[in-house]
Tab-separated table of C-alpha atoms in Angstrom:
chain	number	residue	atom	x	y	z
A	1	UNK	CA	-168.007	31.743	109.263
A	2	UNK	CA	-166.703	30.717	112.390
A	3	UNK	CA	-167.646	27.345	112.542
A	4	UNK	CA	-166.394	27.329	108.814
A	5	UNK	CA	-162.992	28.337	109.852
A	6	UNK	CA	-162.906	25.559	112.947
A	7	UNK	CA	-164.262	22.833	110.374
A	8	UNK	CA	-161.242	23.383	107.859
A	9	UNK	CA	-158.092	24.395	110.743
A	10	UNK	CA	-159.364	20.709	112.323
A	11	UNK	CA	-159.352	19.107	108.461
A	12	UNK	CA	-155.806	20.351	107.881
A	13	UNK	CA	-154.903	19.603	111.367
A	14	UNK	CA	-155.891	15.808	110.460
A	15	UNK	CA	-154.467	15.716	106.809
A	16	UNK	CA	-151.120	16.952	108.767
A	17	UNK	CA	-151.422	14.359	111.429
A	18	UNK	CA	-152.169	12.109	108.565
A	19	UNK	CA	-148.877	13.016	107.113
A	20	UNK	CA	-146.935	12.544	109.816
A	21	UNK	CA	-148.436	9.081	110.513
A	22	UNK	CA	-147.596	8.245	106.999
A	23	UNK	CA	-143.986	9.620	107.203
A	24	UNK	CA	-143.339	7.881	110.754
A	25	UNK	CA	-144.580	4.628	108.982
A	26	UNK	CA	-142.323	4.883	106.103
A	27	UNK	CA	-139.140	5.762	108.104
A	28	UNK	CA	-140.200	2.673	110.751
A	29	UNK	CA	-140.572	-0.019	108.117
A	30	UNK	CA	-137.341	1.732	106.241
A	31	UNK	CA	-135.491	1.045	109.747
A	32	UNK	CA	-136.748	-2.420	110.330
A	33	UNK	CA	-135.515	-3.132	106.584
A	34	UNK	CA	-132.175	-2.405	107.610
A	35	UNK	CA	-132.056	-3.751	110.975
A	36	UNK	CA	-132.965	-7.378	108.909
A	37	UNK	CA	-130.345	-6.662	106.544
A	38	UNK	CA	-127.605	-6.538	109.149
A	39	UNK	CA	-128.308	-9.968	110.538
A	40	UNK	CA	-126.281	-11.513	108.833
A	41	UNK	CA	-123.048	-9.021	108.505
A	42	UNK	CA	-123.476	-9.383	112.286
A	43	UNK	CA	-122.953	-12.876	112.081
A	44	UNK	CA	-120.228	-12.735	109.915
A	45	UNK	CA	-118.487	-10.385	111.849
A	46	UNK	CA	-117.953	-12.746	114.615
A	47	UNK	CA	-114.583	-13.823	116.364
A	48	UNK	CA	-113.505	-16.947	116.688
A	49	UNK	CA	-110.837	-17.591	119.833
A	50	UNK	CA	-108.422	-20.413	119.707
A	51	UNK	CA	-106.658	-21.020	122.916
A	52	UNK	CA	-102.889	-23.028	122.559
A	53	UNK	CA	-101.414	-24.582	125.441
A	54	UNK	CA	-98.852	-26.779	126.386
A	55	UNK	CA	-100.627	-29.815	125.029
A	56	UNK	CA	-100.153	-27.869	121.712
A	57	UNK	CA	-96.511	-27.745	121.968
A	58	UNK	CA	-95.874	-24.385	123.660
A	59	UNK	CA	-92.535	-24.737	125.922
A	60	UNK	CA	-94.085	-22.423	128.700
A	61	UNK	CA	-97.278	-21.326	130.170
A	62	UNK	CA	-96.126	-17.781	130.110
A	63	UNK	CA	-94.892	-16.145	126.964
A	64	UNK	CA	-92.843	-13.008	127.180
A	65	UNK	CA	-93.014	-11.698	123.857
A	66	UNK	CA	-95.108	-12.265	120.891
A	67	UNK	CA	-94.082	-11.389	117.335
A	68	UNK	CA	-96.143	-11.864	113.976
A	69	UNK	CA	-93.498	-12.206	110.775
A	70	UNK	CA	-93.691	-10.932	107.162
A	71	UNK	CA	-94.867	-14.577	105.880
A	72	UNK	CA	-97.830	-14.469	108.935
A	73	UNK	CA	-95.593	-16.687	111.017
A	74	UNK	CA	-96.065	-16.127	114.724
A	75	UNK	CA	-93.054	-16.556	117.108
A	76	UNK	CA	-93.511	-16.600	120.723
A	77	UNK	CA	-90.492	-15.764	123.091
A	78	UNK	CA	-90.826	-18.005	126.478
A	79	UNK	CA	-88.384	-18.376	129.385
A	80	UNK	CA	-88.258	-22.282	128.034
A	81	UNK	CA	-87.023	-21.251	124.128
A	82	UNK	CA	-87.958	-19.856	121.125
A	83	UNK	CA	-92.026	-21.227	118.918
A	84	UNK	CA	-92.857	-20.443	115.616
A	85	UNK	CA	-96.788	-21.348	115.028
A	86	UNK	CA	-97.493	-21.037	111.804
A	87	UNK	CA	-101.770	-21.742	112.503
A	88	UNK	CA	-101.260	-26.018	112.700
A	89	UNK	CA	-97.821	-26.929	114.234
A	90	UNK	CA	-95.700	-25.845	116.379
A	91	UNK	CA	-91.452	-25.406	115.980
A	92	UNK	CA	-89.452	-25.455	119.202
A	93	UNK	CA	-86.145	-23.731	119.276
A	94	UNK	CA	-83.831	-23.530	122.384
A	95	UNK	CA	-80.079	-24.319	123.407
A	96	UNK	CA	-80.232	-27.492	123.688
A	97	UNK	CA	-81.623	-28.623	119.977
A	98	UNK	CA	-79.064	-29.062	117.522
A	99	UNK	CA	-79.720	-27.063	114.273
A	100	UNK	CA	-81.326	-25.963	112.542
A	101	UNK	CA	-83.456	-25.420	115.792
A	102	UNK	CA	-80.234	-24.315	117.679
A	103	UNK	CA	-80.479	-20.948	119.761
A	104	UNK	CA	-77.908	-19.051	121.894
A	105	UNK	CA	-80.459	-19.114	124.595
A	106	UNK	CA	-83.725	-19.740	126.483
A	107	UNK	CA	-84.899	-16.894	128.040
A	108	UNK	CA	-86.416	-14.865	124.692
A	109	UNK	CA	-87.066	-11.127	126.013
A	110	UNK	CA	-86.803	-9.714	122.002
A	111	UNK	CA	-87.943	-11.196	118.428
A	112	UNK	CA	-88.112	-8.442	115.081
A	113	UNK	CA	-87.195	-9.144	112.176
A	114	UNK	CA	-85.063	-7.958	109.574
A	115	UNK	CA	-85.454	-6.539	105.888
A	116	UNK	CA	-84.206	-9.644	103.699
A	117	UNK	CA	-86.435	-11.599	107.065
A	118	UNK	CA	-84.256	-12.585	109.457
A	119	UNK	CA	-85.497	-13.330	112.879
A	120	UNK	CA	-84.041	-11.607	115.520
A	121	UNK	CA	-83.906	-12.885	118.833
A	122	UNK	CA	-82.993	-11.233	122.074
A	123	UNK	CA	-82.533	-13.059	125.285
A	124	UNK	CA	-82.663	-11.282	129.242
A	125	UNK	CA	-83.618	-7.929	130.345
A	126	UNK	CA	-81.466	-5.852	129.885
A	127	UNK	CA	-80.750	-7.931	126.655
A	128	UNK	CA	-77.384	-10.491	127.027
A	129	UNK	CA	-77.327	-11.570	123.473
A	130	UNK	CA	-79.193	-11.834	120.265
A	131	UNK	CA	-79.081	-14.226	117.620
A	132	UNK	CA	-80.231	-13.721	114.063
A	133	UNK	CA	-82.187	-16.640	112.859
A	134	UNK	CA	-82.708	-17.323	109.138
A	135	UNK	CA	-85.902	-19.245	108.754
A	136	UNK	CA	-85.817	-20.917	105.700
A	137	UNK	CA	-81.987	-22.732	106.285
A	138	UNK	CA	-82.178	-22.430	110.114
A	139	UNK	CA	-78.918	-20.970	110.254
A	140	UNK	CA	-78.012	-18.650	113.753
A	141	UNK	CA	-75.206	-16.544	114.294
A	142	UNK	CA	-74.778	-14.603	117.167
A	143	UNK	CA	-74.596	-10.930	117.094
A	144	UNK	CA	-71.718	-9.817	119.893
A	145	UNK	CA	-71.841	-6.517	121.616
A	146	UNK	CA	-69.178	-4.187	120.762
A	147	UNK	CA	-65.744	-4.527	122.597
A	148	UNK	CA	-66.140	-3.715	126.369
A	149	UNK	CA	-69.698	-3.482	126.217
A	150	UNK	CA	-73.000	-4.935	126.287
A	151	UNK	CA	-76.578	-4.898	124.973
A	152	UNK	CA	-79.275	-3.322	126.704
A	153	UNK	CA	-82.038	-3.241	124.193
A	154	UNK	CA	-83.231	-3.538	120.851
A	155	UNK	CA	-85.075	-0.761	118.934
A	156	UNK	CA	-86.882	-2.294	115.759
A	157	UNK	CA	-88.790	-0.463	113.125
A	158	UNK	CA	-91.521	-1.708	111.100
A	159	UNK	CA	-89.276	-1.086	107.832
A	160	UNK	CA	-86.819	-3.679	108.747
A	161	UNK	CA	-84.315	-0.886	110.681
A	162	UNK	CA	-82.265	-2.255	113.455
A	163	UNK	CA	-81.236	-0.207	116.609
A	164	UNK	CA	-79.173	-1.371	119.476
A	165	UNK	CA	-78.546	0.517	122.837
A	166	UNK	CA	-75.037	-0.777	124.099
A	167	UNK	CA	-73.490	0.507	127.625
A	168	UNK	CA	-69.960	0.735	128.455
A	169	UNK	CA	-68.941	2.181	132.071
A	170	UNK	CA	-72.149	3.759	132.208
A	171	UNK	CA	-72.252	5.378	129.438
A	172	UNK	CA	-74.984	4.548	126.595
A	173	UNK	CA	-74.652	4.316	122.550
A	174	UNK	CA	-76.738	3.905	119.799
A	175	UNK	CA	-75.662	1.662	117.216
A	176	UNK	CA	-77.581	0.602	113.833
A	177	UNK	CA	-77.445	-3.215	112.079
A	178	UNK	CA	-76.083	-2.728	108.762
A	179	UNK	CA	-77.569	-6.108	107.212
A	180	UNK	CA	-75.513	-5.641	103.388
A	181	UNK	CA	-72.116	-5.519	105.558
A	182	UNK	CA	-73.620	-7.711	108.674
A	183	UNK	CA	-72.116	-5.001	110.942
A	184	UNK	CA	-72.811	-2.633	113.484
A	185	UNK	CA	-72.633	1.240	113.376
A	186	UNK	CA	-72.133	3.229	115.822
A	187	UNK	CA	-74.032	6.107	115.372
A	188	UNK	CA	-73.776	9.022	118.403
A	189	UNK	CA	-72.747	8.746	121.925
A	190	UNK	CA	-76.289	9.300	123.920
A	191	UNK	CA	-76.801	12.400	126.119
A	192	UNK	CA	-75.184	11.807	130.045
A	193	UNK	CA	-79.049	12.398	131.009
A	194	UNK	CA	-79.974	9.155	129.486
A	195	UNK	CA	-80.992	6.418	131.383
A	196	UNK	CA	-81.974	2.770	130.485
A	197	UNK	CA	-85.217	2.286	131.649
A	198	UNK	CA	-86.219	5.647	129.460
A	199	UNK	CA	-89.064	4.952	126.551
A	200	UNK	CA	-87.777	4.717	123.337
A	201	UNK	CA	-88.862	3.257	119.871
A	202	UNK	CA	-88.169	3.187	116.215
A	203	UNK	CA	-90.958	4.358	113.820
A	204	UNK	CA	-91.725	3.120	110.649
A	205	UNK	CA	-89.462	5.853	109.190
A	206	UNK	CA	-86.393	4.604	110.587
A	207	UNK	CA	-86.376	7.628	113.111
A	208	UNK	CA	-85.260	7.071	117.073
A	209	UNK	CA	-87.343	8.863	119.815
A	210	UNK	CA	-86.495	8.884	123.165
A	211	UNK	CA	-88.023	9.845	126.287
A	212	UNK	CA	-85.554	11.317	128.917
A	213	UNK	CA	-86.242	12.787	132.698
A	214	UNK	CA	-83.406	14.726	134.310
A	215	UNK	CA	-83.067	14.986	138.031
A	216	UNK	CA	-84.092	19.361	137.989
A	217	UNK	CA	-87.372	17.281	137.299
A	218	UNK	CA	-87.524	18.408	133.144
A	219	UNK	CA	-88.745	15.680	131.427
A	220	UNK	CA	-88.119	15.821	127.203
A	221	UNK	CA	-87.879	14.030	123.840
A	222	UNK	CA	-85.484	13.762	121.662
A	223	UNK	CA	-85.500	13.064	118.158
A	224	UNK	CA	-82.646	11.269	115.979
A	225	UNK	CA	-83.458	10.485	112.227
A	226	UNK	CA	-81.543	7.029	110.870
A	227	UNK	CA	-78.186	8.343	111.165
A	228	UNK	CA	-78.126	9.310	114.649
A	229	UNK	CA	-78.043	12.820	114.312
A	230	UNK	CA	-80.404	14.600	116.789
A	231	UNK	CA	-83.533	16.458	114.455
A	232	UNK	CA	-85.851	17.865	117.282
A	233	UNK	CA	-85.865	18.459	120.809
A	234	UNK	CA	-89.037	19.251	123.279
A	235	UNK	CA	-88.358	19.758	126.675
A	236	UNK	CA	-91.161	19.824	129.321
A	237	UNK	CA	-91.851	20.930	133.252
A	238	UNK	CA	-93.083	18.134	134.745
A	239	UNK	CA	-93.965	20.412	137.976
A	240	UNK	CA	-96.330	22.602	135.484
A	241	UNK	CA	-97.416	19.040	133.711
């Protein structure tokens, strides 16, 4: 009986191993199919890298800003002018070409663009000037500061929303680009703790956030929804932080 009960616990122990051979085998070649059958999504999924230089037509080695348009249009802010590349040729635009390749300016720091898809160019750091550049016709008209002030930056939000910080004896303001009335709002007075080098953007909602560090150390947020009034604020110990 013994032997009986060796002979038929090594039998299943082999049918089991058997299994498992056949299973392994199965899941391998299953594996392998799939591995072959990615090949070729591999190879599809490859990058191709064009480099563009100044044989090319680029007015500069070093580009400031880069900017891709509604129409897939990219424009390329250099210290030399203004490019639009649109994948063959190249469009130079600077101060010295008459229209409709006429900018204020050379030194591009800023390029958004607007709802209807106006370009909007910004030249220096903090910002001197922008011009709004209409593509199609080549027509640009400068957009001056307010009275007794200037630009500092340019806050641009993926809907087509245009912010503008503007200072004026040290004091900071946030304005909006009203494109139906080609005028700018002033919205609110910023906070005394503001300072121009804080982070700030525009999100795609048309909201304003803005980083802000006082001297105490407290570093916060602030939020402002598309008319300038203030909706949240978090403030945070950097010395905990």
């Amino acid at each position: 009986i013994r032997q009986l009960i060796v002979y038929f616990a090594a039998d299943l122990g082999m049918r089991q191993t058997a299994q498992m051979l056949s299973m392994l085998r199965i899941l391998f070649t299953g594996f392998l199919w799939l591995c072959i059958k990615a090949v070729p999504l591999c190879a599809q999924a490859r990058i191709t890298i064009e480099s563009i230089s100044l044989e090319h037509g680029l007015s500069d080695r070093f580009a400031r800003t880069i900017f891709r348009d509604k129409q897939g249009f990219l424009w390329i802010g250099t210290r030399n002018g203004l490019i639009r590349y649109d994948g063959y040729n190249m469009y130079s635009y600077n101060s010295q070409l008459p229209p409709p390749y006429h900018i204020s300016a050379d030194d591009v720091h800023w390029i958004s663009q607007t709802k209807s898809g106006k370009i909007v160019v910004g030249f220096g750091s903090p910002a001197v000037a922008f011009d709004l550049l209409d593509p199609t016709t080549g027509q640009s008209d400068s957009m001056r500061p307010p009275p007794q002030s200037q630009w500092e930056q340019l806050l641009a939000s993926k809907n087509g929303s245009l912010f503008f910080t503007a200072s004026r004896q040290q004091r900071y303001s946030l304005y909006r680009y009203d494109e139906a009335s080609a005028k700018l709002i002033h919205l609110i007075h910023l906070p005394h703790y503001y300072q121009r080098d804080d982070a700030k953007l525009a999100d795609s909602q048309g909201r304003i956030w803005m980083v802000w560090r006082q001297p105490g150390g407290e570093l916060g947020l602030d939020r402002y929804d598309h008319n300038g009034k203030k909706i949240e604020t978090d403030v945070y110990n950097t010395v905990i932080l």
